[in-house]
XYZ file of C-alpha atoms in Angstrom:
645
model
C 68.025 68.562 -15.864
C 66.235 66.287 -17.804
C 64.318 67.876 -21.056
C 61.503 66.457 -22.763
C 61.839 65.680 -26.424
C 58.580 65.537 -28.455
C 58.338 63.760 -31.173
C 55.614 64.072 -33.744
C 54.745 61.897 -36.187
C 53.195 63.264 -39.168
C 50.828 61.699 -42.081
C 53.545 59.903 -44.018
C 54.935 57.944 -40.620
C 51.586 57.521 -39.596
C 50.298 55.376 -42.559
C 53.376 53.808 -42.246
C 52.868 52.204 -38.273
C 49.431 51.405 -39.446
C 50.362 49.233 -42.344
C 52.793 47.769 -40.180
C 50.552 47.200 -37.528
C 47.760 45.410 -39.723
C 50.782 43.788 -41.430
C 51.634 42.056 -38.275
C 47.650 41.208 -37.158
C 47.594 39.508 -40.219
C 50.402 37.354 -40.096
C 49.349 36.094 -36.444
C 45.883 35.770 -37.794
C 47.081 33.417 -40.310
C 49.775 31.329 -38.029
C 46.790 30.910 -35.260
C 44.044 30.188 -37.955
C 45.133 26.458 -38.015
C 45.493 26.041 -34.418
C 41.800 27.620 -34.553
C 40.881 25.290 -37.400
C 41.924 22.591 -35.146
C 40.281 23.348 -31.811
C 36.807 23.855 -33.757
C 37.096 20.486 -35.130
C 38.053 18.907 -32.245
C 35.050 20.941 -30.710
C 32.480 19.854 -33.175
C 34.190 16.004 -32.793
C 32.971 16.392 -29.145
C 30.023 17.958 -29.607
C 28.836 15.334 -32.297
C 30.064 12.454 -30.262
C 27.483 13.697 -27.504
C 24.713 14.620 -29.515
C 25.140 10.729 -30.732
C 25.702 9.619 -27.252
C 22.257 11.493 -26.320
C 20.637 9.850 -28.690
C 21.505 6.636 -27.823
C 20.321 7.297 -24.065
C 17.493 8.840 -25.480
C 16.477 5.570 -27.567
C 17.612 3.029 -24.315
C 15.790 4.975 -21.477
C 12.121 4.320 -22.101
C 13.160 0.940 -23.761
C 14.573 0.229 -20.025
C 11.693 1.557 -17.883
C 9.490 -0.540 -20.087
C 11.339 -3.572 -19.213
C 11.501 -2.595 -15.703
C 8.011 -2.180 -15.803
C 7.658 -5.436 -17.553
C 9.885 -7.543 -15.002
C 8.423 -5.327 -11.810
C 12.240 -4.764 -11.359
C 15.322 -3.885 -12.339
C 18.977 -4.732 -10.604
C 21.051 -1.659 -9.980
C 23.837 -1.176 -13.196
C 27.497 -2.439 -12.710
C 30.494 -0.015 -13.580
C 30.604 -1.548 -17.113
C 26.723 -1.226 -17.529
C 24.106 -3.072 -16.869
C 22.239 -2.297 -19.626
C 24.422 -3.436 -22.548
C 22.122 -6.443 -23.178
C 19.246 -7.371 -25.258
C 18.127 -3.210 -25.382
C 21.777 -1.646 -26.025
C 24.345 -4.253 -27.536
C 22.946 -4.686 -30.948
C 22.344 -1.032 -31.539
C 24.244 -0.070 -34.397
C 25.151 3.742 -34.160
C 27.944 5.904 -35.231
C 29.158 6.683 -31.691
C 29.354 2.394 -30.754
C 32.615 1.781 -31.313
C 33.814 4.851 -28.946
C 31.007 3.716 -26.489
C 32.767 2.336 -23.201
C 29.888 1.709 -20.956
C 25.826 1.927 -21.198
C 24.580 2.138 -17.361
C 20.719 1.747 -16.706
C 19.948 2.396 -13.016
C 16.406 1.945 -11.866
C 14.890 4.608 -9.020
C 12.251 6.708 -8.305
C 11.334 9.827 -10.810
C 9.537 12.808 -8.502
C 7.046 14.433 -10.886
C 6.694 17.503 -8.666
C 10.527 18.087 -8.040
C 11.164 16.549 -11.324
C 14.310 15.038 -9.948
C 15.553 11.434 -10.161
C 16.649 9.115 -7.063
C 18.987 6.451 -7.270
C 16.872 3.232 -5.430
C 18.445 -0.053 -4.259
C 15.067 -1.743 -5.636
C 13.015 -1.475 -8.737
C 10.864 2.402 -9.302
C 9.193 3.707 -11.973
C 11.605 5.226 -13.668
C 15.323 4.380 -15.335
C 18.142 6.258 -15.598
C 20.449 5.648 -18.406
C 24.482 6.566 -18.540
C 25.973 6.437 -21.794
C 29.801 7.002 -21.405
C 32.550 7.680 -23.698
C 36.371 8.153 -23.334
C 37.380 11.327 -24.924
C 40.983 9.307 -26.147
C 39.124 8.357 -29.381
C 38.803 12.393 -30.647
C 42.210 12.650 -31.080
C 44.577 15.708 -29.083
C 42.245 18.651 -30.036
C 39.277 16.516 -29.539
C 40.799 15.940 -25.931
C 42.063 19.452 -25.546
C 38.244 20.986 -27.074
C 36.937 18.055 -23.972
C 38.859 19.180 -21.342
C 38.026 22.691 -21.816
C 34.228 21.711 -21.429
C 34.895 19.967 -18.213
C 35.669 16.169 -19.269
C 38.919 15.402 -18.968
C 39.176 11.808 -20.097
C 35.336 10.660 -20.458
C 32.156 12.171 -21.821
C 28.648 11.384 -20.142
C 25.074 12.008 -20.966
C 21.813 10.862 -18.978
C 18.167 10.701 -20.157
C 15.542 9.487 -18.075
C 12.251 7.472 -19.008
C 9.614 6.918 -16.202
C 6.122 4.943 -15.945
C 3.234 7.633 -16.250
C 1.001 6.116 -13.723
C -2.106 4.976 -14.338
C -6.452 4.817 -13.353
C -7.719 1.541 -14.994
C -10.762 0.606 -14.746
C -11.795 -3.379 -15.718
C -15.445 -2.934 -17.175
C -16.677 -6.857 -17.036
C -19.368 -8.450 -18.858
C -21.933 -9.961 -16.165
C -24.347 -11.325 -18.393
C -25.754 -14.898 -18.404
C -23.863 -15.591 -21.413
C -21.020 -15.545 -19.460
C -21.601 -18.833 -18.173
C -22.875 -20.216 -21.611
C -20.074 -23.013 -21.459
C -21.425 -24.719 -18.307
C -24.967 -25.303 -18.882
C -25.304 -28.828 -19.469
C -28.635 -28.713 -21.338
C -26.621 -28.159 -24.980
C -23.074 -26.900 -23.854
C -21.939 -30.209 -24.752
C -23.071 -30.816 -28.008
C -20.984 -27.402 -28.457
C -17.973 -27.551 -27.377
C -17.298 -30.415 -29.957
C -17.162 -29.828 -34.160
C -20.582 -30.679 -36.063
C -20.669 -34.331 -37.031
C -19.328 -35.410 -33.625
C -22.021 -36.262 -31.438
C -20.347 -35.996 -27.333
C -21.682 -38.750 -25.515
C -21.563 -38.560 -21.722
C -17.638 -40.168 -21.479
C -16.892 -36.908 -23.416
C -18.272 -34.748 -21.740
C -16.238 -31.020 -21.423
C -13.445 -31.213 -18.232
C -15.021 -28.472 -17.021
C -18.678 -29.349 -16.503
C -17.631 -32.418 -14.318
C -15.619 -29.242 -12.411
C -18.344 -27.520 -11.912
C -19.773 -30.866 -10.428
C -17.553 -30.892 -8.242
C -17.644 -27.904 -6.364
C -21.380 -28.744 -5.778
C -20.347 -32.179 -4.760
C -22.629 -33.976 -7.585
C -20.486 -36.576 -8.390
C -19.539 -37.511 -11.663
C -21.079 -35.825 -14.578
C -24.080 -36.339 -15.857
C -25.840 -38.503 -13.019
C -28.309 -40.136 -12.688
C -31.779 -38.575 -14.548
C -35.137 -39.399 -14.205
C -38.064 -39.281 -16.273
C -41.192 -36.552 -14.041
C -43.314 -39.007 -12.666
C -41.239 -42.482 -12.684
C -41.680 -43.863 -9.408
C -45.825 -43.799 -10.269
C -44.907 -45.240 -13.452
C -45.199 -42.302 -15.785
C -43.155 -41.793 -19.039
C -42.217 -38.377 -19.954
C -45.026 -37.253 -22.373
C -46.647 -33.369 -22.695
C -49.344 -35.539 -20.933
C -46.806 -36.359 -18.109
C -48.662 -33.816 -15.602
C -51.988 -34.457 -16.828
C -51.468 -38.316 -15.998
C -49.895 -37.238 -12.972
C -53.004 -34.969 -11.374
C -56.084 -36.695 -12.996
C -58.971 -38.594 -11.187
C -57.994 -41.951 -11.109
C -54.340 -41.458 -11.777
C -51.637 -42.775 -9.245
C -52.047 -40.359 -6.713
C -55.623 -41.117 -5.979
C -54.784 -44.713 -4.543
C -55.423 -44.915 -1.078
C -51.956 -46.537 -0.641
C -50.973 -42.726 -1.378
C -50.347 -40.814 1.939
C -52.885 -38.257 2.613
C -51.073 -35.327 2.584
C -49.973 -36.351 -1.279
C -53.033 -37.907 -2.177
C -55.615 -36.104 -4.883
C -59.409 -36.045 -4.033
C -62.185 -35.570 -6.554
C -63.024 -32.130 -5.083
C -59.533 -30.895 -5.587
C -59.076 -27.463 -7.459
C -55.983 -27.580 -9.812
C -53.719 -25.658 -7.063
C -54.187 -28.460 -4.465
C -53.830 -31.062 -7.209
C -50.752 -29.281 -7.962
C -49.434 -28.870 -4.627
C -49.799 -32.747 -3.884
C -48.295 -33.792 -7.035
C -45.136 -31.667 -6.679
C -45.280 -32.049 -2.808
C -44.831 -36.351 -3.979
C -42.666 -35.622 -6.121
C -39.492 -33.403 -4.137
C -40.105 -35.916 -1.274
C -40.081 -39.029 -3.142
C -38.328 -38.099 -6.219
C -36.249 -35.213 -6.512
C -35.172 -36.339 -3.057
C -33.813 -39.773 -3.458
C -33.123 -38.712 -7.363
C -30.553 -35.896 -5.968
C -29.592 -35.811 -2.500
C -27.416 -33.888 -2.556
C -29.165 -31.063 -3.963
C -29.735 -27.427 -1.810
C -31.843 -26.346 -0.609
C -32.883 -29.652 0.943
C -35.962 -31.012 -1.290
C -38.359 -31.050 1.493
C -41.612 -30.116 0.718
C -42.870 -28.872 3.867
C -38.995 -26.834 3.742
C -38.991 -25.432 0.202
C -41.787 -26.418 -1.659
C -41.691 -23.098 -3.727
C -38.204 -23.189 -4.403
C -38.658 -26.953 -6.139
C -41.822 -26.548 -7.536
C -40.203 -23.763 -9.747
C -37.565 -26.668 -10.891
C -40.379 -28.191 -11.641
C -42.298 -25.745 -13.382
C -38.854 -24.989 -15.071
C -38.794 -28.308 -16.674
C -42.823 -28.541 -17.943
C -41.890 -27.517 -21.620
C -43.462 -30.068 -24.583
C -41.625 -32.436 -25.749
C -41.021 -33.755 -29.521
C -44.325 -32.054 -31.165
C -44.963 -30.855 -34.397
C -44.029 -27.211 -35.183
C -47.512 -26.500 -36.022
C -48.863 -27.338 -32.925
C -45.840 -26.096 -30.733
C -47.601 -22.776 -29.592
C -50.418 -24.679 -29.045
C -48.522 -27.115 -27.035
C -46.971 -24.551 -24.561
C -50.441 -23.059 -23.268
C -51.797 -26.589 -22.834
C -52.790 -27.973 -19.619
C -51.451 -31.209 -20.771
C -48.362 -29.818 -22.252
C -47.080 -28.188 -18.915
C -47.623 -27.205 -15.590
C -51.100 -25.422 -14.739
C -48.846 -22.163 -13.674
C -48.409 -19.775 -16.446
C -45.029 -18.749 -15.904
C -41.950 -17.147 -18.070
C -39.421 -19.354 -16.333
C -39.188 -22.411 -18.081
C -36.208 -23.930 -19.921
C -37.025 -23.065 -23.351
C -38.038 -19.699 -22.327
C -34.535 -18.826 -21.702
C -31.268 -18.586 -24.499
C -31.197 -22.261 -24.466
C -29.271 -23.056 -26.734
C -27.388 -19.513 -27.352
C -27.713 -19.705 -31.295
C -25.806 -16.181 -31.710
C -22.371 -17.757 -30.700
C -23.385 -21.308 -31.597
C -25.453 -21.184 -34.501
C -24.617 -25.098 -35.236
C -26.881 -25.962 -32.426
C -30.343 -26.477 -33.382
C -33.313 -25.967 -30.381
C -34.362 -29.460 -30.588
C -30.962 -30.656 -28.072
C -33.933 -29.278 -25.473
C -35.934 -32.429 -25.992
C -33.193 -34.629 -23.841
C -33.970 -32.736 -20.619
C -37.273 -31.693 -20.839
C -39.261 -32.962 -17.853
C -35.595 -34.908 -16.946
C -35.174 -34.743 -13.067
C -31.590 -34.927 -11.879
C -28.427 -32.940 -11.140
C -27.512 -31.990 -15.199
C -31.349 -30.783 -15.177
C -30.823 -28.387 -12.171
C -26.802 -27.341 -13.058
C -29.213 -25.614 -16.223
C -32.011 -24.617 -13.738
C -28.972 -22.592 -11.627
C -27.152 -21.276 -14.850
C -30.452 -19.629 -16.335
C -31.233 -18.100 -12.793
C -27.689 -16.775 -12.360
C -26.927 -14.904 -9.790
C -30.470 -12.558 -9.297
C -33.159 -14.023 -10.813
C -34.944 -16.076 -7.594
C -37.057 -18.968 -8.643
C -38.712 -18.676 -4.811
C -39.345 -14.973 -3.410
C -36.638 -15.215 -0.981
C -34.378 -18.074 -2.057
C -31.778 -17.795 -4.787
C -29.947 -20.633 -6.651
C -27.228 -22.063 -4.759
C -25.114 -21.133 -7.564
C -25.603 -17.280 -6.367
C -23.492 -16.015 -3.430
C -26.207 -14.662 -2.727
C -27.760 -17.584 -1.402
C -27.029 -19.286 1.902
C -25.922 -22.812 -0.307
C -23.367 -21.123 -2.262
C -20.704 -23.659 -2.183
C -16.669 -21.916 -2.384
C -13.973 -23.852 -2.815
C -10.060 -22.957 -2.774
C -7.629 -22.476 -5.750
C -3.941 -21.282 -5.812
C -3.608 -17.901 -7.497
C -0.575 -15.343 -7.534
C -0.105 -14.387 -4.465
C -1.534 -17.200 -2.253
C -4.681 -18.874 -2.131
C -8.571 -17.244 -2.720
C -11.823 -18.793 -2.413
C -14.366 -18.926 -5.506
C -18.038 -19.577 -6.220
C -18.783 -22.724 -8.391
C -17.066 -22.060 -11.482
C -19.235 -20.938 -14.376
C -17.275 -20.884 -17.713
C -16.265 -18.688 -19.176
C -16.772 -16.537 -15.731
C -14.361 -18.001 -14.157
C -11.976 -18.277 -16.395
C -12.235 -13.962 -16.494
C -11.739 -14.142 -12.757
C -8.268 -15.688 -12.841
C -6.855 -14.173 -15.302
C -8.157 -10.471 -13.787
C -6.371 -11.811 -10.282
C -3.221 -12.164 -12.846
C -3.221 -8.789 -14.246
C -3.930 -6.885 -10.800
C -0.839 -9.554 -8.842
C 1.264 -7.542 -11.534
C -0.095 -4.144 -11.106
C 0.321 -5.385 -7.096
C 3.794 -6.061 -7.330
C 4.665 -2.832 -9.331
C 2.622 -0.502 -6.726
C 4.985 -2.282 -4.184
C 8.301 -0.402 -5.340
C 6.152 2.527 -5.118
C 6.318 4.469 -1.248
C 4.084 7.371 -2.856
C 1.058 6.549 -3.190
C 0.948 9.383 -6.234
C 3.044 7.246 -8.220
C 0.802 3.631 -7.873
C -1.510 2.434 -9.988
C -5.162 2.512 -8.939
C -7.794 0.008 -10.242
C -11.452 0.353 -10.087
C -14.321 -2.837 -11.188
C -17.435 -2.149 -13.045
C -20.039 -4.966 -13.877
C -22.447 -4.371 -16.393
C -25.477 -6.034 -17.280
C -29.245 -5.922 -18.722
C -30.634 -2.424 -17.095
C -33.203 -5.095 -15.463
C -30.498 -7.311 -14.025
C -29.008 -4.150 -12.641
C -27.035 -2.491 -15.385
C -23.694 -0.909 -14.399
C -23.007 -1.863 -11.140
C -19.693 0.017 -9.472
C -18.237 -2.904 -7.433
C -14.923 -1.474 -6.606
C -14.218 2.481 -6.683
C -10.855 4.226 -6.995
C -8.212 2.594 -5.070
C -4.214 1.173 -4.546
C -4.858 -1.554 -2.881
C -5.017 -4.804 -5.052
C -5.771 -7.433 -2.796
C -9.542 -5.821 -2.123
C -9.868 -5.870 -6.265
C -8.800 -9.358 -6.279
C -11.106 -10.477 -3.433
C -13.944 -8.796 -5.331
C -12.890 -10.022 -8.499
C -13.420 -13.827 -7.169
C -16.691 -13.143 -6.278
C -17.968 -12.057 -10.302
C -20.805 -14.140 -10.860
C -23.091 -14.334 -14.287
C -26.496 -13.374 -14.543
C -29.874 -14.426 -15.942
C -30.448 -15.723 -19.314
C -33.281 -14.228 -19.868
C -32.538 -10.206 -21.433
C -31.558 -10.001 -24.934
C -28.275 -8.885 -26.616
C -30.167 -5.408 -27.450
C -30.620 -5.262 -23.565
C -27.322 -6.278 -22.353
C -26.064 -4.010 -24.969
C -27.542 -1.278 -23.290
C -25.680 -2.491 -20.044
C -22.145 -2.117 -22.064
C -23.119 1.664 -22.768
C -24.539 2.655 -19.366
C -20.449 0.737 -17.930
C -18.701 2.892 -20.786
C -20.588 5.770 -19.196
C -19.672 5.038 -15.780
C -16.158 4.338 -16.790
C -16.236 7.573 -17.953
C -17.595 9.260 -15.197
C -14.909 7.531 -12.646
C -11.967 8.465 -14.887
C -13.381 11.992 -14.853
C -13.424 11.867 -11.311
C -10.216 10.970 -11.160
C -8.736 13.275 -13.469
C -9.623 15.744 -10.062
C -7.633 14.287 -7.584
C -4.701 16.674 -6.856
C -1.798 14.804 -8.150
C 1.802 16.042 -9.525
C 1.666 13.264 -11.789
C -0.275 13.361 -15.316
C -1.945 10.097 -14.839
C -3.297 7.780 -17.587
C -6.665 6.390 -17.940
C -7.205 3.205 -18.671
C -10.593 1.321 -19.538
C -10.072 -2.475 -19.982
C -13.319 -4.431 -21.601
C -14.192 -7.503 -21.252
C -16.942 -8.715 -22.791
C -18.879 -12.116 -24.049
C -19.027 -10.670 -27.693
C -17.921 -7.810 -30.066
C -19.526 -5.902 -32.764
C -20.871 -8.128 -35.518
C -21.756 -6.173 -38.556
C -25.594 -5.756 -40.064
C -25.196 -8.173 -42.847
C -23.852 -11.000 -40.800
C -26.844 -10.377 -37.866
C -28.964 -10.656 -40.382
C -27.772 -13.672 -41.515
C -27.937 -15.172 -38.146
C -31.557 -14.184 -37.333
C -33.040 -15.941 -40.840
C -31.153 -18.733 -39.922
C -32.657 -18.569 -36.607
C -36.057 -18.329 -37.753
C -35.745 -20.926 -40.802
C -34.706 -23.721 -37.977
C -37.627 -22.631 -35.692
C -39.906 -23.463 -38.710
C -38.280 -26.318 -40.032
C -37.499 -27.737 -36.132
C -39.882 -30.428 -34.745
C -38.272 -30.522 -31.115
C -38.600 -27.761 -28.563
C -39.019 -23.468 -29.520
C -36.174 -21.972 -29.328
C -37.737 -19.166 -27.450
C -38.160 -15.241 -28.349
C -37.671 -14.809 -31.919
C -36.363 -10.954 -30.452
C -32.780 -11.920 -29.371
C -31.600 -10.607 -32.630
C -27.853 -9.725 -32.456
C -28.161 -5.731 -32.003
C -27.031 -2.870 -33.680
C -24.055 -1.944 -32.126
C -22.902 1.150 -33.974
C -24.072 3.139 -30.567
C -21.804 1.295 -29.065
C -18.870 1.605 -31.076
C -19.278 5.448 -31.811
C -19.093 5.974 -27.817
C -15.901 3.759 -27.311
C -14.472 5.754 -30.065
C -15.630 9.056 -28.269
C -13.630 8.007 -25.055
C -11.151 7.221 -26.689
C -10.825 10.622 -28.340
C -11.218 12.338 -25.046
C -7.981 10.932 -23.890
C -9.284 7.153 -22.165
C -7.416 4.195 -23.574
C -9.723 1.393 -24.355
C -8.282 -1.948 -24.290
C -11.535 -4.197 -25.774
C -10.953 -8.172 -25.086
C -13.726 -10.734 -26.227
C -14.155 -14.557 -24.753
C -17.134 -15.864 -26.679
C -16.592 -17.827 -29.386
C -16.079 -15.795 -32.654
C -17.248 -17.515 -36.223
C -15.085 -17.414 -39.536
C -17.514 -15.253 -41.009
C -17.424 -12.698 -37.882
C -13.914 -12.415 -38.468
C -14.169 -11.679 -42.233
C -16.591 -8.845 -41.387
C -14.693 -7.089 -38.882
C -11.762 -7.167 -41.298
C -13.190 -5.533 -43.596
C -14.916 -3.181 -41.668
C -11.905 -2.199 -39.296
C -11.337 1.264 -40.024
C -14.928 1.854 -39.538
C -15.384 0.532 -36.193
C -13.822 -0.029 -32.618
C -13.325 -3.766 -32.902
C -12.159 -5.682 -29.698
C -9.554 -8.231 -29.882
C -11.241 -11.855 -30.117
C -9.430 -14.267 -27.414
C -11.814 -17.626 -28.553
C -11.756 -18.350 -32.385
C -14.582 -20.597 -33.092
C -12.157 -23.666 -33.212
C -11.360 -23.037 -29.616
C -12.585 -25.225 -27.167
C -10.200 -25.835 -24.234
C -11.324 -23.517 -21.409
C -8.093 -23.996 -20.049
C -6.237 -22.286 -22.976
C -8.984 -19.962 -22.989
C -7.880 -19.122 -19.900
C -4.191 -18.879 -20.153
C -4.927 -16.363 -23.286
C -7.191 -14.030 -21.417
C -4.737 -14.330 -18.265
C -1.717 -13.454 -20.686
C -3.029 -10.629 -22.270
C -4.040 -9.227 -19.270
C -0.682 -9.522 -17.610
C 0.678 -7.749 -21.089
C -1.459 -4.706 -20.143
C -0.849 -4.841 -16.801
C 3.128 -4.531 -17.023
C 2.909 -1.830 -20.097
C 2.188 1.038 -18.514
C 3.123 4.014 -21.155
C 6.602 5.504 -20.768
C 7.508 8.629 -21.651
C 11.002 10.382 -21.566
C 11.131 13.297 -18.651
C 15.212 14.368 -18.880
């Protein structure tokens, strides 16, 4: 039988195993210490080599969706990457030369799942691959790889998607926004002082405009009031016109024209005009609307009539006298007559002095009435029920076709620098189109919205187009911008631009409600005839204003009020929307002096100062046009990006 032996160790064998026992954690401490050493560098080889490879997807993601955004698509990325091009290959970064392959893969990004999907097409969003092989970090780099899960390459993602976006395209509707078109003095500014346009230089675009009213060529034919009876254009033109034994008392006369002694002044001055649209106006421009009938639309012509009774050539001392005259004009006291409107517009083209009036004063033909449609615009009605043809408002309105992205739209005679705006807005939203295209949710699109402004008498801010995806209705409504009246001040229309900021602001409030997983941007885009001129340089322009009117022995200039206004209202509220989160985007197409520009310089981090599209030396509409048209595009295809994984 087996018997148990125990052993007992006492104190002195004790201390001994212990010793031993440390003795020999020691020594494999210090033989596994290098492998340790080792496997941490090759672990901190790996994890540097991704933190660099992060940073490079970081840096290429939202440089790709921005390009994708920019070209409205992006092809899908090959095995060796798509993406080392113009936004990847030059990048100089510790981790390039172990870089293999820089994928960029456009899809959708799903705000609400936050999840990316691969798409055959363009999205909003790109997904960027940055791959290296692990061969590069050595055996414990490759060991340290493997035992994270990569056993011969390394990959990190980021992803950078479009934030979509609420814009809203706040237009200037003011008459000056067909300033360039109205034939009256338009000419003698589109060309430098001390060159004098004759009518074989006349502006490309007014003989367009021509056109699309079928006019002919530009100027045609012009008449002095009262020719055919042998009258020369005098402030006495009328008066020789209506008086007892003038030309229209001759019995050759018929009766329905002809002027009795016991005439009152209305008769006299319904016979007189009535002669004149029949057997003037009438042969003078046939093919003028509405027809110049008398018994037809005697109201309608006697106000292009009335329109053109101003004085002519008269001393200044005498021109107030001169306008309430009976001579001087027609017996009709009425606020409607050329010089009573911005003719010329002296704020943007201070070079042109009121006296250019004086060559179409009491002028009948078809450059006369172009001006008679341009001051009217598109709401001011010389006849209680009868617009200007110019307004599509009016049953004369003539439209005419142009090729635009996208196909073909019909426009209203083309008002400059209206219509210039119009294209170039069909431009930006054909981009914004073609983006909302890759888009099947309608939470990721774009959506546009159109707000006119004007005088608060010419209808202030007028919503034309609320909230919506579809482009093709903006663009159909954006063809149909027309200018107004000439007749409310800058102060006025100035109010007009406030009461559209606030209603820009009210519609990207409201759409700051709509339920939507996606933070959206708002966008306010301004376009406007003018910016904000400083005090000194208003100033300026008004005593220049006022020294011409005294020194000027042609025709008044008009109300000494249109004073360039104080726009510091105006800038303090674009700078409060701005500050509540609205990106404003401020574009000018008027004409913009020297000295303009050296104010706003040096007043730029005072004010909100738009970005001026028409130096003063400009004067090609057409390039106009192509800058307006580009910048809009720019904004259009640069939506913000912003990195989501």
């Amino acid at each position: 039988m087996l018997r148990v032996r125990r052993i007992w160790i006492g104190s002195t064998d004790r201390g001994r195993f212990l010793r031993r026992l440390l003795l020999c954690a020691f020594l494999s401490g210090v033989i596994l210490l290098p492998f340790a050493i080792l496997v941490g560098i090759g672990g901190l080889r790996v994890w540097l080599l991704r933190a660099q490879l992060q940073s490079v997807a970081d840096a290429v993601a939202p440089v790709e969706a921005a390009r994708l955004a920019r070209l409205a698509g992006l092809e899908k990325g090959s095995e060796e990457g798509s993406a080392q091009g113009p936004a990847s290959a030059n990048r100089v970064t510790p981790a390039a030369a172990r870089m293999q392959s820089v994928q960029a893969v456009p899809g959708i990004w799903d705000f609400a799942m936050r999840r990316f999907r691969k798409t055959d097409g363009p999205g909003n969003a790109v997904c960027v691959v940055v791959s290296a092989r692990t061969a590069s970090l050595g055996r414990w780099g490759r060991l340290a790889s493997r035992a994270a899960g990569a056993e011969s390459e390394i990959q990190v993602r980021a992803v950078a998607a479009a934030v979509p976006r609420d814009i809203v395209f706040l237009v200037d509707l003011s008459g000056r926004m067909n300033d360039d078109t109205e034939p009256a003095w338009a000419p003698a500014a589109a060309f430098p002082p001390g060159n004098d346009p004759d009518d074989s230089t006349a502006p490309d675009w007014l003989q367009d405009l021509y056109d699309d009213f079928g006019f002919g060529s530009y100027p045609g034919a012009t008449e002095d009031f009262g020719s055919p009876w042998g009258i020369r254009w005098s402030r006495s033109s009328y008066a020789e016109l209506t008086a007892d034994g003038g030309p229209l008392t001759a019995s050759s006369v018929p009766e329905r024209y002809r002027i009795l002694p016991s005439d009152d002044p209305p008769t006299r001055r319904r016979k007189a005009y009535s002669a004149v649209i029949d057997g003037q106006i009438a042969r003078v421009m046939p093919r003028a609307l509405p027809s110049p009938d008398s018994r037809l639309n005697f109201d309608f012509w006697a106000a292009y009539l009335d329109y053109l009774m101003i004085p002519a050539a008269v001393p200044a001392s005498t021109a107030e006298a001169a306008l309430s005259s009976p001579l001087a004009s027609s017996p009709v006291a009425t606020a409607n007559r050329l010089n009573r409107f911005r003719n010329p517009d002296r704020l943007a083209y201070p070079c042109v002095r009121p006296s250019v009036l004086a060559e179409s004063a009491g002028r009948i033909g078809y450059r006369t009435f172009v001006q008679f449609m341009m001051d009217f615009g598109r709401d001011l009605k010389p006849a209680d029920a009868l617009p200007v043809p110019l307004s599509l408002r009016s049953r004369d309105c003539p439209l005419h076709e142009e090729a635009v992205p996208g196909g073909v739209m019909r426009f209203p005679p083309r008002e400059q620098p209206m219509h210039a705006v119009r294209r170039a807005l069909i431009a930006a939203l054909h981009v914004i189109l073609e983006r909302n295209a890759a888009l099947a949710d309608a939470q990721l699109q774009d959506r546009v919205a159109v707000v006119g402004y004007d005088a608060p008498q010419s209808g202030g801010a007028i919503v034309l187009q609320n909230w919506t995806a579809d482009c093709r209705a903006v663009m159909q409504v954006c063809s149909q911008l027309q200018a107004g009246c000439d007749k409310p001040s800058p102060n006025e229309i100035a109010a007009g631009l406030r009461a559209g900021l606030q209603t820009a602001r009210r519609l990207a409030s409201e759409g700051r409600k709509t339920a939507s997983p996606a933070r959206r941007d708002a966008w306010v885009i301004l376009i406007r005839y003018d910016g904000d001129i400083s005090p000194d340089l208003a100033a300026a322009s008004l005593r220049m204003e006022n020294a011409a009117d005294r020194g000027n022995g042609g025709t008044p200039a008009g109300p000494s009020s249109w004073a360039r206004p104080d726009r510091d209202s105006t800038a303090e509220l674009i700078e409060r929307l701005r500050l509540e989160g609205l990106a404003v985007h401020a574009f000018t197409v008027g004409p913009v002096p020297a000295s303009a520009g050296r104010n706003a310089a040096a007043s730029a981090g005072e004010t909100v100062l738009p970005v001026a599209l028409r130096p003063e030396s400009l004067r090609d509409l057409a390039l106009l046009e192509e800058r307006i048209a580009e910048s809009l595009r720019a904004l259009a295809s640069s939506p913000r990006v912003e990195l989501v994984q």
